[in-house]
XYZ file of C-alpha atoms in Angstrom:
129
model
C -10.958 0.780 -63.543
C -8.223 2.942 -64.464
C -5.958 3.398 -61.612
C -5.918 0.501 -60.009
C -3.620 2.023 -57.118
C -5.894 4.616 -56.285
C -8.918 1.665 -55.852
C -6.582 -0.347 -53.418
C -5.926 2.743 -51.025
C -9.870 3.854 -51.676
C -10.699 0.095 -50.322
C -8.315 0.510 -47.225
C -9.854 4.269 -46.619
C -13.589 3.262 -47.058
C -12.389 -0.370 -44.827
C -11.214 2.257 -41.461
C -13.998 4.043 -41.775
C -16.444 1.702 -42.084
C -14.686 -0.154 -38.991
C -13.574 -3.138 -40.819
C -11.669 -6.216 -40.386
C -10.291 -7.030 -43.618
C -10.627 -5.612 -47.467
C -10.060 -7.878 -50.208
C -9.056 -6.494 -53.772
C -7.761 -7.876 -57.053
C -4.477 -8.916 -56.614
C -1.147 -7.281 -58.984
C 2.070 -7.196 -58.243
C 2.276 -3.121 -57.381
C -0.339 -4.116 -55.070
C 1.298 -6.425 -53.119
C 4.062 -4.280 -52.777
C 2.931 -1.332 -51.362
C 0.881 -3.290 -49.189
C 4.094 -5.286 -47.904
C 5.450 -1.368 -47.210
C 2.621 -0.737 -45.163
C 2.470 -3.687 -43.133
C 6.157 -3.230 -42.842
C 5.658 -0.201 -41.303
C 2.694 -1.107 -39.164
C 0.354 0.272 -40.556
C -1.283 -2.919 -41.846
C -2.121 -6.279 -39.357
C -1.567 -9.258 -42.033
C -1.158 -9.907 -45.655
C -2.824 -12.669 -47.727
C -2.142 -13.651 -51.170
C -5.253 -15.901 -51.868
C -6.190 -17.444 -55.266
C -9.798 -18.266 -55.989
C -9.956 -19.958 -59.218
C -8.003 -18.766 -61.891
C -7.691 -15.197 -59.833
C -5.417 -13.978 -57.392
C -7.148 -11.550 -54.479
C -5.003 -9.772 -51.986
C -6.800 -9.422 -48.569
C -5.743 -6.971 -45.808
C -6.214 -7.198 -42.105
C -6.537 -3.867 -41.277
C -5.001 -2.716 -37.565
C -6.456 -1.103 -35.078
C -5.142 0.458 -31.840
C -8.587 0.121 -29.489
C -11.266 0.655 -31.591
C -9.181 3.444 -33.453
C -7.746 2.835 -37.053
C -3.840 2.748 -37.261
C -3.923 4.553 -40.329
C -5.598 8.218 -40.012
C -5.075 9.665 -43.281
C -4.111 7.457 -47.093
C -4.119 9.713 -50.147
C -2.933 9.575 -53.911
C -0.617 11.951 -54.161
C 0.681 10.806 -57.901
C -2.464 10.333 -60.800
C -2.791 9.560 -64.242
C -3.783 13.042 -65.293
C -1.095 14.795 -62.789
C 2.144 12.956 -62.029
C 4.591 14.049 -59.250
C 8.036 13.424 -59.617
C 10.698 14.812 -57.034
C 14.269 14.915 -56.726
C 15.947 13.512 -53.820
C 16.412 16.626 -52.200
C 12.554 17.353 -52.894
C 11.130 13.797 -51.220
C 8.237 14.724 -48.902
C 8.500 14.054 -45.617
C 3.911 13.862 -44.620
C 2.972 14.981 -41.162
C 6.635 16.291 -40.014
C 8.427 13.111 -40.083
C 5.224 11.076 -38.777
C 3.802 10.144 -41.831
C 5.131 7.671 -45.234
C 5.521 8.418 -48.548
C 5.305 5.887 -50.996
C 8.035 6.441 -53.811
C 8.446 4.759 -57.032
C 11.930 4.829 -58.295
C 14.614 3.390 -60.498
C 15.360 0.615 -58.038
C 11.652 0.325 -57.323
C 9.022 0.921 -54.973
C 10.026 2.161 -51.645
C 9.492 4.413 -48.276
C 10.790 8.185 -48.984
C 12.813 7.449 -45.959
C 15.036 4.347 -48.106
C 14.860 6.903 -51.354
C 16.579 9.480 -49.631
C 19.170 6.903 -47.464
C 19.700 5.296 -51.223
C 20.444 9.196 -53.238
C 16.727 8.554 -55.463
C 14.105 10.778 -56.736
C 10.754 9.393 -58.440
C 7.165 9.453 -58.880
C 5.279 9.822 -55.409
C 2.575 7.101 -55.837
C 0.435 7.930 -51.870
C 1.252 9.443 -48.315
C 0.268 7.345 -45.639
C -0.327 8.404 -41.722
C-alpha cells in the first residue's frame, strides 16, 4: 500500500455504499486526524482507537441520516504522482461552501475553513461532502 490516505477514504467510500456500520483500518497518526476532522464536522458517528495485539486499528462508525449516508461524495484531491498545493487566497471552497477540504499545512492538518481564518496555504490532502 502506497498511499495509505487514499485507502482510509476508499474504506469510508466503499463502507456508505455498501450500507455499513463501521470500517476498521490500520491505525497512523494522519489517520486519526483527519478522521477526528470529520467527525468534528459531522460527518463521522464515533471514533475508536483499538489495539489488537501489538497493532493499533482505527474503527469508524459511519453516520447516517435515515437510511442515507451523511457523507455523499470523499475524494483525493492531493496524490503521490500529482500534489496540489494552494495559496491561501487559492483554498477550495467544494460544493459552494457546503463541502470540506482537508488541508495540510505548516501548523498541520486542518479544515480549509481554519487555513484561511489562520492566513495558510498547503497541500490539499481530500474534499469531503
Amino acid at each position: 500500500m502506497t498511499d495509505s490516505i487514499a485507502d482510509m477514504l476508499t474504506r469510508i467510500r466503499n463502507g456508505y455504499a455498501a450500507r455499513q456500520k463501521r470500517v476498521v483500518m490500520p491505525h497512523s497518526k494522519i489517520k486519526e486526524t483527519i478522521a477526528r476532522l470529520l467527525l468534528g464536522e459531522n460527518f463521522l458517528e464515533k471514533l475508536e482507537v483499538k489495539t489488537i495485539g501489538p497493532w493499533r486499528q482505527l474503527e469508524l462508525t459511519l453516520k447516517y441520516v435515515g437510511k442515507q449516508p451523511v457523507v455523499h461524495s470523499i475524494k483525493r484531491v492531493s496524490r503521490s504522482g500529482r500534489r496540489v498545493y494552494v495559496s491561501t487566497k487559492d483554498l477550495p471552497s467544494p460544493l459552494s461552501g457546503y463541502g470540506k477540504a482537508i488541508i495540510s499545512t505548516s501548523k498541520g492538518i486542518m479544515l480549509h475553513t481554519q487555513a484561511r481564518r489562520e492566513g495558510l496555504g498547503g497541500e490539499v490532502i481530500c474534499e469531503v461532502w
